[in-house]
Tab-separated table of C-alpha atoms and ligand atoms in Angstrom:
chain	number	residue	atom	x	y	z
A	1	UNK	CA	14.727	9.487	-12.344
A	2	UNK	CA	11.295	9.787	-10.202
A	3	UNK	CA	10.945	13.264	-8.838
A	4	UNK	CA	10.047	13.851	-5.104
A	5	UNK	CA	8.487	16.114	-3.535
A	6	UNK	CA	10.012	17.120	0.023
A	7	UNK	CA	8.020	18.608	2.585
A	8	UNK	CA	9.250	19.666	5.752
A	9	UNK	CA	6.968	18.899	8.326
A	10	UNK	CA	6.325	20.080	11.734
A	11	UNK	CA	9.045	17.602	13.208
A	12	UNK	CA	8.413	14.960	11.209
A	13	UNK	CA	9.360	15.636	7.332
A	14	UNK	CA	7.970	13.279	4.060
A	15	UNK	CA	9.001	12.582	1.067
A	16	UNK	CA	6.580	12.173	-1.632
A	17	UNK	CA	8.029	9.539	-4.171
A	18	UNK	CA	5.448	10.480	-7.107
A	19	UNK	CA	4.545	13.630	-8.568
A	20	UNK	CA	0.668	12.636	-9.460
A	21	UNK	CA	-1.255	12.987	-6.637
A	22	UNK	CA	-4.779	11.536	-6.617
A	23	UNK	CA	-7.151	14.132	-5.533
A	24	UNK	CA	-9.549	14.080	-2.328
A	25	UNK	CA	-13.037	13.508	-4.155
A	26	UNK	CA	-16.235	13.484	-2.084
A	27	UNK	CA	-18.137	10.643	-2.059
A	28	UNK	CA	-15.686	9.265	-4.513
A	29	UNK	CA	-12.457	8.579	-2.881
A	30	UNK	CA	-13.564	6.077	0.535
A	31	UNK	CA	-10.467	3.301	1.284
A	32	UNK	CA	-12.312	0.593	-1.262
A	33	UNK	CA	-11.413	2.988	-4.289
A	34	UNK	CA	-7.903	4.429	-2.995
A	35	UNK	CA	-7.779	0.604	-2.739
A	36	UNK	CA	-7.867	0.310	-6.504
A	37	UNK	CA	-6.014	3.677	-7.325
A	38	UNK	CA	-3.137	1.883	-4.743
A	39	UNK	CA	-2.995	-1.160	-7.016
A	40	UNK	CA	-1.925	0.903	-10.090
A	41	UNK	CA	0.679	3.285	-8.046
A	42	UNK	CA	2.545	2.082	-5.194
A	43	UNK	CA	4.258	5.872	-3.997
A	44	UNK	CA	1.539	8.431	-5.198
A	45	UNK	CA	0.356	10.309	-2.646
A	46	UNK	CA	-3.945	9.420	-2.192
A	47	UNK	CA	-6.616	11.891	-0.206
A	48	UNK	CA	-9.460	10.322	1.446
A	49	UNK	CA	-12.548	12.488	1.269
A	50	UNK	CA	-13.234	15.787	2.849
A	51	UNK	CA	-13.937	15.305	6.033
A	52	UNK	CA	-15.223	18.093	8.551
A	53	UNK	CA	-13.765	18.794	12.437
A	54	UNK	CA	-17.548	18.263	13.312
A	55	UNK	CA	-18.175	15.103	12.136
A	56	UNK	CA	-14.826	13.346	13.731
A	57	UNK	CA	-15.567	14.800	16.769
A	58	UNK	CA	-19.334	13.314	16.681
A	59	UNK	CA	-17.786	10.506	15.385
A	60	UNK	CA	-19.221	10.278	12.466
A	61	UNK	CA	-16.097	11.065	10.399
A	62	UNK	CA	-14.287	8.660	12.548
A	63	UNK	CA	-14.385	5.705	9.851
A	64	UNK	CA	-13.257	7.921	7.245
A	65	UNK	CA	-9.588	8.130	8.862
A	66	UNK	CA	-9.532	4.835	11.138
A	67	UNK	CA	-9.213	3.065	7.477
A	68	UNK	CA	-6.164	4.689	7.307
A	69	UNK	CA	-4.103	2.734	9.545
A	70	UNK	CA	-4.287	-0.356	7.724
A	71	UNK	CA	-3.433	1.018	4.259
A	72	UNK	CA	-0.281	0.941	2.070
A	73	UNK	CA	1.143	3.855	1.104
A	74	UNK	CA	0.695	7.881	2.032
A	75	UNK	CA	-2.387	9.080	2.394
A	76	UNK	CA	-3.429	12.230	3.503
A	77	UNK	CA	-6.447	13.364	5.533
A	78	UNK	CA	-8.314	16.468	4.081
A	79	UNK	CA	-10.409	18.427	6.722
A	80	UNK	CA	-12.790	21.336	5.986
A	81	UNK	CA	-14.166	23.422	9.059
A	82	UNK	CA	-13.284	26.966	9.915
A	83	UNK	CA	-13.004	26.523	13.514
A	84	UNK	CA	-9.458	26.771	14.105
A	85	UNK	CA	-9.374	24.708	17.682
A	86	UNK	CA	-12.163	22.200	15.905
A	87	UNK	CA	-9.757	21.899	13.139
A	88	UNK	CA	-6.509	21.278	15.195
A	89	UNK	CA	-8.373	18.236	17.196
A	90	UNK	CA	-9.427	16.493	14.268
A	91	UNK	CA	-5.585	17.082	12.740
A	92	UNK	CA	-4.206	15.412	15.929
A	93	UNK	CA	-7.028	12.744	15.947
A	94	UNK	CA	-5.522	12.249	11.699
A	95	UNK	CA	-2.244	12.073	12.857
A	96	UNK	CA	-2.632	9.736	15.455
A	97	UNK	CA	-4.710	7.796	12.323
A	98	UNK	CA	-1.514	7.360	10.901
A	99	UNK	CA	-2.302	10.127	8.064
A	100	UNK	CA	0.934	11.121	5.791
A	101	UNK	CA	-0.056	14.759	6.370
A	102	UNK	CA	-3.411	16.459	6.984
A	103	UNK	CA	-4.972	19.366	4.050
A	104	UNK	CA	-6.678	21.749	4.896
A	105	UNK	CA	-9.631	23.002	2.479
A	106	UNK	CA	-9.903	26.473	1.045
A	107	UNK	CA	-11.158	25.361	-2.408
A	108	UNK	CA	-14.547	23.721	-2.189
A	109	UNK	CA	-16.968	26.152	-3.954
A	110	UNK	CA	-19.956	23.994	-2.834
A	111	UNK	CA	-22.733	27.145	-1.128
A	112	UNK	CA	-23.000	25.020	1.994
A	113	UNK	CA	-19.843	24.630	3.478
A	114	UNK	CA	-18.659	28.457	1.682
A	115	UNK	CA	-21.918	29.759	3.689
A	116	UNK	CA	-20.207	28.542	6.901
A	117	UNK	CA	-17.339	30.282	6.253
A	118	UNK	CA	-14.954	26.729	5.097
A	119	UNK	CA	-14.083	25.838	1.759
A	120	UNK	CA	-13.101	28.642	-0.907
A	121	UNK	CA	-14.937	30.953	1.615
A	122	UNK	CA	-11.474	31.320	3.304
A	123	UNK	CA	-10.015	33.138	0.468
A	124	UNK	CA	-11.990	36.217	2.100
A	125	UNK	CA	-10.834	35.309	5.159
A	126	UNK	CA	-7.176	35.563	5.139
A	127	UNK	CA	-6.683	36.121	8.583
A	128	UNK	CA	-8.614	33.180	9.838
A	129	UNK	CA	-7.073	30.912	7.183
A	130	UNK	CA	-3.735	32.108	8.695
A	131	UNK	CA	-4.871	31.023	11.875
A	132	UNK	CA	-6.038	27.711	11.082
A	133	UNK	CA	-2.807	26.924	9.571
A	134	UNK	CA	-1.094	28.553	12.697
A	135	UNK	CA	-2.654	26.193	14.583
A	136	UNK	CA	-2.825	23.192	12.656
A	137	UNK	CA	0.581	23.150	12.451
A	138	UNK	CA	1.306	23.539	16.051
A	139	UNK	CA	-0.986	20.629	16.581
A	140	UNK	CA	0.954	17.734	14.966
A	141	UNK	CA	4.281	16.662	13.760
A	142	UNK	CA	3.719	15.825	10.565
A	143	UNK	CA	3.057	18.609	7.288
A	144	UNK	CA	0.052	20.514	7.203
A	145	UNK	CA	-0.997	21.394	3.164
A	146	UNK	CA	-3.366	23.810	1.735
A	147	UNK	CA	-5.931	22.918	-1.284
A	148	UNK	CA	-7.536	25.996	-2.964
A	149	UNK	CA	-8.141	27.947	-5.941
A	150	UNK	CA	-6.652	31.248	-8.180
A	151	UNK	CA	-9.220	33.497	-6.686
A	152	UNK	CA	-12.672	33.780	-5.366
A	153	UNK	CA	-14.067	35.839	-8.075
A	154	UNK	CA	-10.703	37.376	-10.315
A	155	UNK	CA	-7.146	36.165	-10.239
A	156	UNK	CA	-5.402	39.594	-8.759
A	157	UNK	CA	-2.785	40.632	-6.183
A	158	UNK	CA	-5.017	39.710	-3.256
A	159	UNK	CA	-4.464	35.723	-3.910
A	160	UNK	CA	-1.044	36.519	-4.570
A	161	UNK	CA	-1.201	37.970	-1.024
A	162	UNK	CA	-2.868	35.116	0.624
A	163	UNK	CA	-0.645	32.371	-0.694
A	164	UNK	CA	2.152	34.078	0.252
A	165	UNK	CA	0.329	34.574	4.193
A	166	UNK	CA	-0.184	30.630	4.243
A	167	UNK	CA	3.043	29.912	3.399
A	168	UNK	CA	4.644	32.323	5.891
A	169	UNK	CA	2.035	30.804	8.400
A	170	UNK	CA	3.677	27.149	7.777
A	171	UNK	CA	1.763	25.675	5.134
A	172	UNK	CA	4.159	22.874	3.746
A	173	UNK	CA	2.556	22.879	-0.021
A	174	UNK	CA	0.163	24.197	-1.781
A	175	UNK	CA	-2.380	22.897	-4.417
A	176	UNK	CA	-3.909	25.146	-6.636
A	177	UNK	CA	-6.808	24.448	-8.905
A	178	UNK	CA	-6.492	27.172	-12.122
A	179	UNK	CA	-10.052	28.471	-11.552
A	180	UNK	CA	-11.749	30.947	-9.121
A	181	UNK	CA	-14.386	29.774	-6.936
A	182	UNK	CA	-16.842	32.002	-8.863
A	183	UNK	CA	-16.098	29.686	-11.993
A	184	UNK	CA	-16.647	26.495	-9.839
A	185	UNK	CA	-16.092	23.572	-12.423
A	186	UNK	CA	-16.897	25.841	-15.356
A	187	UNK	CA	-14.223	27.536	-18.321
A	188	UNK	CA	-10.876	25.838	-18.186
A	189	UNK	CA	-8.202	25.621	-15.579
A	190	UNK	CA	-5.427	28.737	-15.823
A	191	UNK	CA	-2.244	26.582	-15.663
A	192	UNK	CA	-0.502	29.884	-16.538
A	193	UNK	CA	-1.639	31.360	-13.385
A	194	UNK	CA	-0.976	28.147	-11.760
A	195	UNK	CA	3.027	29.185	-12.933
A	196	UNK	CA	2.738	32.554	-12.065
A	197	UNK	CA	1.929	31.659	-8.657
A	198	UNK	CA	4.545	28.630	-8.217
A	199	UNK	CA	7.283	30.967	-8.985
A	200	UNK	CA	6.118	33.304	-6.220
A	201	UNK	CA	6.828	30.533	-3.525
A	202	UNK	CA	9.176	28.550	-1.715
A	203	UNK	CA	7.321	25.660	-0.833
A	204	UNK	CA	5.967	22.716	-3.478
A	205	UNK	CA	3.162	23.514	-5.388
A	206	UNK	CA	0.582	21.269	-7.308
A	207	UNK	CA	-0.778	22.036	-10.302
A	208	UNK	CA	-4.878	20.967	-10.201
A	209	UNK	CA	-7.602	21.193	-12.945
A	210	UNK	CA	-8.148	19.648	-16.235
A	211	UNK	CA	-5.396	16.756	-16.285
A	212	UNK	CA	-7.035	13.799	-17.958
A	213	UNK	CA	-4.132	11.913	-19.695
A	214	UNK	CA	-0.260	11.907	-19.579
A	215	UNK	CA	-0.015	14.351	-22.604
A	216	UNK	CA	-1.945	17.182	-20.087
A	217	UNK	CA	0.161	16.220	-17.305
A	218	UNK	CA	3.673	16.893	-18.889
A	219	UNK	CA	1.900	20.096	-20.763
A	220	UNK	CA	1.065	21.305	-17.404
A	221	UNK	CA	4.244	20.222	-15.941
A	222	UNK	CA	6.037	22.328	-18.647
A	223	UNK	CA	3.885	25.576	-18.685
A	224	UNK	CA	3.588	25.675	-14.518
A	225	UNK	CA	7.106	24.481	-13.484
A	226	UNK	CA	4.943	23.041	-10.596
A	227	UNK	CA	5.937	20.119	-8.472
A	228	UNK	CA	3.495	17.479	-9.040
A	229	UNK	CA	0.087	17.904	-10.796
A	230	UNK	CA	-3.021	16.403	-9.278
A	231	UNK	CA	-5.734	14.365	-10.642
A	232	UNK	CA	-9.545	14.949	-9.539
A	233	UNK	CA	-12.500	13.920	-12.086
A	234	UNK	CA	-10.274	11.955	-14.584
A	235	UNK	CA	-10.196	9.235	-12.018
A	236	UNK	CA	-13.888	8.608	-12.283
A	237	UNK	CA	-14.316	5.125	-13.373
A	238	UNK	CA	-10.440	5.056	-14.318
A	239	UNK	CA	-8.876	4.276	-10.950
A	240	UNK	CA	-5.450	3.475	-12.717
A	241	UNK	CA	-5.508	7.043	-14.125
A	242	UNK	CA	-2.445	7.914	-11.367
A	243	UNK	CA	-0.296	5.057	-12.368
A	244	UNK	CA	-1.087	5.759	-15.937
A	245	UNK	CA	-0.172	9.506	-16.034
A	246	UNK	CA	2.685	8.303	-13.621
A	247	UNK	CA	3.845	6.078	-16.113
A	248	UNK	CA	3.595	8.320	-19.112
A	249	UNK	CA	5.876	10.969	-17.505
A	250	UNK	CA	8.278	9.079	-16.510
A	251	UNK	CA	8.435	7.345	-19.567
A	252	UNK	CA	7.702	3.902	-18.806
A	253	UNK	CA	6.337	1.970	-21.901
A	254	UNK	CA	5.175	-0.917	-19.751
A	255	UNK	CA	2.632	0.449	-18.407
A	256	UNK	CA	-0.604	-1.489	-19.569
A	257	UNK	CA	-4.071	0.038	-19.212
A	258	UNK	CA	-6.879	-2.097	-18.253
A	259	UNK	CA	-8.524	-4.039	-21.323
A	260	UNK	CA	-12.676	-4.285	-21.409
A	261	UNK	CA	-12.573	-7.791	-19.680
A	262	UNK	CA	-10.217	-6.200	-17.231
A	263	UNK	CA	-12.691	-3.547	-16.608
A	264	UNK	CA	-15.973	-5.360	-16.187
A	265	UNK	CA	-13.677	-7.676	-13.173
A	266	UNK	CA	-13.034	-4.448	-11.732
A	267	UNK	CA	-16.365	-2.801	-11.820
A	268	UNK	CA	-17.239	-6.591	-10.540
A	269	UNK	CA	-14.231	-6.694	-8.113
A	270	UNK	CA	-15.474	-2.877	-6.715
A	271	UNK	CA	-19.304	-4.329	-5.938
A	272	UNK	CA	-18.237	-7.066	-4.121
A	273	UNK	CA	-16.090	-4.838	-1.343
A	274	UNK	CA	-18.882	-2.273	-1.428
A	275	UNK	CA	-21.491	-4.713	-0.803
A	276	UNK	CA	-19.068	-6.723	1.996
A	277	UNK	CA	-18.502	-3.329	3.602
A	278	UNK	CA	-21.876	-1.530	3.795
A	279	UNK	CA	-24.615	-4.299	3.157
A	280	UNK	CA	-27.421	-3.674	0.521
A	281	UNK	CA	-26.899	-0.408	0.770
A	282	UNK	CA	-23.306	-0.449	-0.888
A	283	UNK	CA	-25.127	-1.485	-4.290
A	284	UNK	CA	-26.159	2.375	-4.601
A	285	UNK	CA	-22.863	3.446	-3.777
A	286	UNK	CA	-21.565	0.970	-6.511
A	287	UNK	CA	-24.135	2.154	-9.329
A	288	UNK	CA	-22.026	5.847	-9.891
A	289	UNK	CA	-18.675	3.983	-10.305
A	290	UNK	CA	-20.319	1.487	-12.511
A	291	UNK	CA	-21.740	4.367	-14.903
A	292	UNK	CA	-18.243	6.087	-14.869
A	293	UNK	CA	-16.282	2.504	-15.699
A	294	UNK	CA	-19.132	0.646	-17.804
A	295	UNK	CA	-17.925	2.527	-21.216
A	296	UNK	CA	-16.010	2.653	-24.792
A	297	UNK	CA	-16.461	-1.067	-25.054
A	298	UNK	CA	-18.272	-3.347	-27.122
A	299	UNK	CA	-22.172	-3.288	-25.693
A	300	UNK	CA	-21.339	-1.204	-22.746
A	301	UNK	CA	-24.500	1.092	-23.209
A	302	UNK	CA	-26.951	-1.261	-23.006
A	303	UNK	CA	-25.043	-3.292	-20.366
A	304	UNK	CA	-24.669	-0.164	-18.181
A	305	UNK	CA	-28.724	0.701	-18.563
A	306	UNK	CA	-29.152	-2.721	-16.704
A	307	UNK	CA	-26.816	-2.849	-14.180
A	308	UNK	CA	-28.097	0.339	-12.788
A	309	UNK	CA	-31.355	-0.645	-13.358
A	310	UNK	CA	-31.404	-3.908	-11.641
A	311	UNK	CA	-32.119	-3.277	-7.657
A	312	UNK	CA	-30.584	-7.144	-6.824
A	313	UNK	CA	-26.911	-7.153	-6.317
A	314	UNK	CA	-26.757	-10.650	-7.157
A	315	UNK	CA	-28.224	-10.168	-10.473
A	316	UNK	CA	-25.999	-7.318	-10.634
A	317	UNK	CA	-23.087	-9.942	-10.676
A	318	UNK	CA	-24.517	-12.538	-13.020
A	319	UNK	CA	-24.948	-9.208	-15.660
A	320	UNK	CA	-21.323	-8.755	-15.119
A	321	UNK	CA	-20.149	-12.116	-15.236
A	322	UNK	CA	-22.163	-13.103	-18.407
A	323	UNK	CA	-20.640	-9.607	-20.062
A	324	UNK	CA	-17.207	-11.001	-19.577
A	325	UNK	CA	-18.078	-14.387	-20.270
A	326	UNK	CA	-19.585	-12.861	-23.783
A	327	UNK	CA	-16.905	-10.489	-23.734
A	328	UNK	CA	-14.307	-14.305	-23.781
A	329	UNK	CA	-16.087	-15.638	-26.455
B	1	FMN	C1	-17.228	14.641	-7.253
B	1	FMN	C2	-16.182	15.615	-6.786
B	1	FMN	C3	-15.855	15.674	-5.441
B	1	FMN	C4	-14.872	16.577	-5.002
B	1	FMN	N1	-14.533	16.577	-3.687
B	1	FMN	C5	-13.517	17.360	-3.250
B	1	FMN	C6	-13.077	17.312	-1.895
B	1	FMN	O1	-13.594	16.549	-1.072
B	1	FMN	N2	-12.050	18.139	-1.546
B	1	FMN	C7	-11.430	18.978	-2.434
B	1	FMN	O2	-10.502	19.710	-2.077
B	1	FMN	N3	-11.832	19.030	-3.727
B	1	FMN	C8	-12.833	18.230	-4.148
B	1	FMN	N4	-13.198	18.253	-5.467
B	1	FMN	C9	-12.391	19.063	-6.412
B	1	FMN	C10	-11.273	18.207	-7.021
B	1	FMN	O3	-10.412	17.693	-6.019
B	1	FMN	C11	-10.423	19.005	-8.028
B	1	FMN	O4	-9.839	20.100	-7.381
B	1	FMN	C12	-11.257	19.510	-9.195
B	1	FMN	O5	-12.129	18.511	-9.669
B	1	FMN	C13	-10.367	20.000	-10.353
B	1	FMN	O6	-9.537	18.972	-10.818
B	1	FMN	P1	-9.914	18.096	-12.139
B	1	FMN	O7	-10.093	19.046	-13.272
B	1	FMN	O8	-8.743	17.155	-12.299
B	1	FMN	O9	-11.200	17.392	-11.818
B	1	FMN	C14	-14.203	17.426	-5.914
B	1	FMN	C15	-14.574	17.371	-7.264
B	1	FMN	C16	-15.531	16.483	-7.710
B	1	FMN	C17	-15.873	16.430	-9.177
């Protein structure tokens, strides 16, 4: 039987009906590719990118969450800002997006956003993080979430504290990556700690960091007790990673993982929304996700050299259609 995950909401519960959750990856996880991870896993539970209070409010964000409304399944909206009443509006203007709950970011270890006090840079600041989540959840309905890490510099009593803080403040579930922000990407993710912490709260937690494949996700699963794990750079160029780790813990064998011809319509399939949806300039978008997909097939070095190489998106095509045609034959 599936597990769900049951948050309760400010008014207005959810049920999550998967326990992989697709992490919120910036400049990585826009509608066209939630598109794709959709295809592969109708419940799990997708993040569009970061967005920040500012940006919806200038309107700049504004696309980000108006996709929203016309896609299937949950999806949540992930804000970064530490302005507590900038925050709150851009929650309301998510809910009213039709978002399946809104996250709030106290993870992202980039020196930027930290510097202005968002991000991992509200581990220091438990009292404002408190606040945000205060009034977050007074702001909408639906569940407000937390995304952050095991520490900002050491795993030690004070993280214990803060969890603890956001849950008493109303957070409805927490995700923890197993590193500190001073190890940013770098060492491996503590899914011990990740355990340690899970049995310290009431609310759902989800495991983050380092879960590539089904065999990581039921290891995790096992050593953290968590929830539901979530899955951040194994998705690049493997958008059916979620229905594939999905499928491995729940033990369905019929799961089939895309074959090199399957991969090359994809990356082809991908282009052609990009380049519908943002002109020209979606061919640049395009090139990362075809350097992350165009790989462990026959020819796919040389094949990915051009395609990122070639500045025409029609030529683009006719390299990818020839591959498969080659590919056929
Ligand atoms: C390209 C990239 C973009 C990311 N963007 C975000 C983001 O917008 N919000 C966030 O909370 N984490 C972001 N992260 C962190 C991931 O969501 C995740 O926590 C981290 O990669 C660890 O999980 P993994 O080992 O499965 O990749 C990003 C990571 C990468 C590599």
């Amino acid at each position: 039987m599936r597990s769900l995950i049951k948050l309760k909401g400010n008014g207005i519960p959810r049920t999550i009906k998967s326990n992989v959750i697709q992490s919120p990856l910036a400049g990585v996880t826009d509608n066209i590719f939630r598109k794709l991870v959709r295809r592969w896993s109708s419940d799990s539970l997708l993040f569009t990118e970061m967005v920040n209070a500012t940006s919806l409010k200038l309107g700049h964000g504004n696309e980000k969450i108006n996709q929203i409304s016309c896609e299937d399944g949950p999806v949540g909206v992930q804000i970064f800002d530490n302005r507590p009443f900038a925050v709150a509006e851009a929650a309301r203007e998510s809910e009213s997006a039709g978002a399946f709950l809104i996250d709030i970011n106290m993870g992202c270890p980039v020196k930027k956003i930290a510097k202005k006090g968002g991000g991992s840079a509200l581990i220091n600041d438990p009292e404002l993080a408190v606040d945000l989540v205060k009034r977050i959840s007074k702001a909408v309905k639906i569940p407000v979430t937390v995304k952050t890490r095991i520490g900002w510099s050491k795993y030690d009593q004070s993280i214990k504290d803060f969890m603890l803080k956001l849950q008493d403040a109303g957070a409805n579930m927490l995700t923890i990556h197993g590193r500190t922000r001073e190890q940013g990407f770098s060492g491996k993710a503590d899914w011990q700690i990740i355990g340690e912490l899970k049995e310290l709260l009431e609310i759902p937690v989800i495991a983050n960091g380092d879960i590539r494949n089904g065999e990581d996700a039921k290891e995790c699963l096992r050593i953290t007790k968590a929830d539901g794990v979530m899955i951040g750079r194994g998705l690049l160029g493997a958008p059916w990673i979620v229905g594939e780790i999905e499928a491995s813990i729940n033990g369905d064998k019929t799961f089939k993982r895309p074959t090199f011809i399957d991969k090359l319509m994809l990356i082809n399939e991908h282009l052609e929304s990009l380049l519908e949806e943002k002109g020209d300039h979606g061919l640049l978008i395009a090139r990362k996700h075809i350097s992350w997909t165009c790989k462990d097939f026959p020819k796919a070095n040389s094949l990915r050299k051009k395609l990122i190489r070639t500045n025409c998106p029609k030529e683009v095509k006719e390299l990818i259609l020839k591959a498969i045609s080659d590919l056929n034959n």
